[in-house]
Amino acid sequence: MDNKKLAEMLFPDITETTQSIEARYPKRSLPEGAKVTRFAPSPTGFLHIGGLFAAFVAERAAHKSGGIFYLRIEDTDKKREVENGVTGIVNGLKQFGIRIDEGMMTETESIGDYGPYTQSQRRDIYRTYCKSLVERGLAYPCFCSAEELEEIRRKQEENKQNPGYYGEFAHCRSLSYEEIEKNINEGRPYVVRLKSPGSEDKRISFDDGIKGVIEMPENVQDIVLLKADGIPTYHFAHAVDDHLMGTTDVIRGDEWISSAPIHLQLFSLLGFKTPRYAHISPIMKEDTETGGKRKLSKRKDPEAAVTYYHEAGYPKEAVLEYLLTIANSNYEEWRAANPDASEDDFDFRLSNMSKAGALFDLLKLNDISKNYICRLSKEEVYRRILEWAESYDTDFAELLKSNRDYAIRIFGIERGNEKPRKDIAKWQDAVFYTKYFFFRPDEYEWQDNLSKEDMIEILRTYKTVYKADETGEEWFPKVREMAEKLGYAKAPKLYKKNPDDFKGHVGDVASVIRVAVTGRRNTPDLYEILQTLGYSEFSERIDKAIEILK
Ligand code: GLU
């Protein structure tokens, strides 16, 4: 067969050569050891937390080495595409602090010299490489219909042979030039397949950056390179794109490990230098139904979507910090030793990634986030909550804007000291957290160990005791003094020893005041709350509570 002639028949419109394409994608000039990595999602608009994790790991690996992280859109599967699907992904990445150096930035715009960064715009590039493989006798058109492929599969199953299009089963491998020409003239659809030179008894191995050395049988399948519509398969596009775009480290989900033999073969046949691979395990979740573990699922778990974290208002710093704890097990120790350092300073390493799937733990994220938020200034907390509310809770945003100084004062309660309070894990929590400051309580979590009369007595008395200008030091001793006068123990210990001698203890008294003013039993420092509310609001709330108790 004259392969050159066949290539011309299949790709008459392709006049460019692979050499001239290569010339448009020169080697990047980067420092020694710099990694070029990428995130390569389909434009589904949906960013899975596992996708953010993979992108984050790839970005860190690139930036820690002085390299480049880019975003490539893999839209070869039109079924998966949605409108504005790129924007959804770009926003998700940006909102969580992933710094994209190159690639798609919006639906249509990109930056960088190694584009186009959207696969559907690279059609002729793939076809040029495919043509060169046909010329070299390494690829051929296959006209087998779905029924014929099904028939092959059935036979293989019957004879307990490996499934697929390979060796003796690769019927179209041996078509003559004339047969091909006839089929094409008849307008029969065809795909272009690789003529795999692999043999079943050979094995390949590669050193995975996360999983270590992996050994597998060589690829023998004549996999599809170009589909009937001329669009490449993932395998072929991966080899061509990652080569031209200069990817040094392919960091991707470990569902691709089984295809690695195909990829290594393609890189070799195309004369490309193979990238290093690092395969990430999926993020797992405790399965309450089975007691085991399963992948975080887009369908079952709302927390699988990155938008979930943005809507709830988790600060990006906390999410990144959490991702680091599941990425590198030595991160937490480092953080404990360097509480004030930027997480950017951590020596992130691919080789320290866990081989098994990390277990996703929302409680842990909440802890990390509370720790992060409690150290911010009240002004910063105000600014960021307002920013969140402007997108997700406009009523709350209005409230914050029209009460700016008051709101900042609220966020300043028990903040800026040695042991700041950790009430807020996500900006959304601020709605509940601040509620009683803006609205008088309409429900009261009264304790049940005191009678209504006792509570009314406490409130009436306290109204005469509390003064607008008292200091934090004066405040509690005054409550204690009043408690004693009304027949309560001045300390819980005292009460425990002789419960029959008292109506309760000072804690119960403070609790009645707290519930009267806030409706809640659990709040930050009561003195700070009273000071923030102001005297007249305090007084009116006490009156209202007494009315309700009556
Ligand atoms: N588009 C592929 C996916 O979403 C990319 C895999 C890769 O990173 O190479 O799974």
Short mmCIF file of N, CA, C and O and ligand atoms in Angstrom, two decimals, residues 38 40-42 74 234 251-252 255-256, ligand 1:
data_model
loop_
_atom_site.label_atom_id
_atom_site.label_comp_id
_atom_site.label_asym_id
_atom_site.label_seq_id
_atom_site.Cartn_x
_atom_site.Cartn_y
_atom_site.Cartn_z
N ARG A 38 -1.32 21.36 33.75
CA ARG A 38 -2.58 21.91 33.26
C ARG A 38 -3.76 21.26 33.93
O ARG A 38 -3.66 20.19 34.53
N ALA A 40 -7.61 20.18 32.60
CA ALA A 40 -8.17 19.99 31.26
C ALA A 40 -9.60 19.47 31.33
O ALA A 40 -9.88 18.35 30.94
N PRO A 41 -10.52 20.28 31.83
CA PRO A 41 -11.90 19.80 31.98
C PRO A 41 -12.72 19.91 30.70
O PRO A 41 -12.35 20.64 29.78
N SER A 42 -13.81 19.19 30.67
CA SER A 42 -14.82 19.40 29.64
C SER A 42 -15.63 20.62 30.06
O SER A 42 -15.79 20.87 31.26
N GLU A 74 -11.45 20.75 27.07
CA GLU A 74 -11.54 19.53 26.26
C GLU A 74 -13.00 19.31 25.85
O GLU A 74 -13.77 18.66 26.56
N TYR A 234 -10.07 11.42 23.24
CA TYR A 234 -9.27 11.96 24.35
C TYR A 234 -7.81 11.55 24.21
O TYR A 234 -6.90 12.37 24.36
N ILE A 251 -1.01 15.82 35.40
CA ILE A 251 -1.60 15.49 36.70
C ILE A 251 -3.09 15.34 36.45
O ILE A 251 -3.75 16.28 36.01
N ARG A 252 -3.61 14.17 36.67
CA ARG A 252 -5.01 13.93 36.33
C ARG A 252 -5.59 12.83 37.22
O ARG A 252 -4.86 12.19 37.97
N GLU A 255 -8.57 7.57 37.17
CA GLU A 255 -9.36 6.75 36.24
C GLU A 255 -8.64 6.62 34.90
O GLU A 255 -9.00 5.79 34.07
N TRP A 256 -7.60 7.44 34.69
CA TRP A 256 -6.86 7.39 33.42
C TRP A 256 -5.68 6.43 33.45
O TRP A 256 -5.02 6.22 32.44
N1 GLU B 1 -10.87 15.99 29.94
C1 GLU B 1 -10.30 14.97 30.77
C2 GLU B 1 -11.21 14.77 31.97
O1 GLU B 1 -11.98 15.67 32.27
C3 GLU B 1 -8.92 15.43 31.21
C4 GLU B 1 -8.06 14.40 31.80
C5 GLU B 1 -6.65 14.96 31.83
O2 GLU B 1 -6.36 15.78 32.70
O3 GLU B 1 -5.85 14.60 30.98
O4 GLU B 1 -11.16 13.76 32.61
#
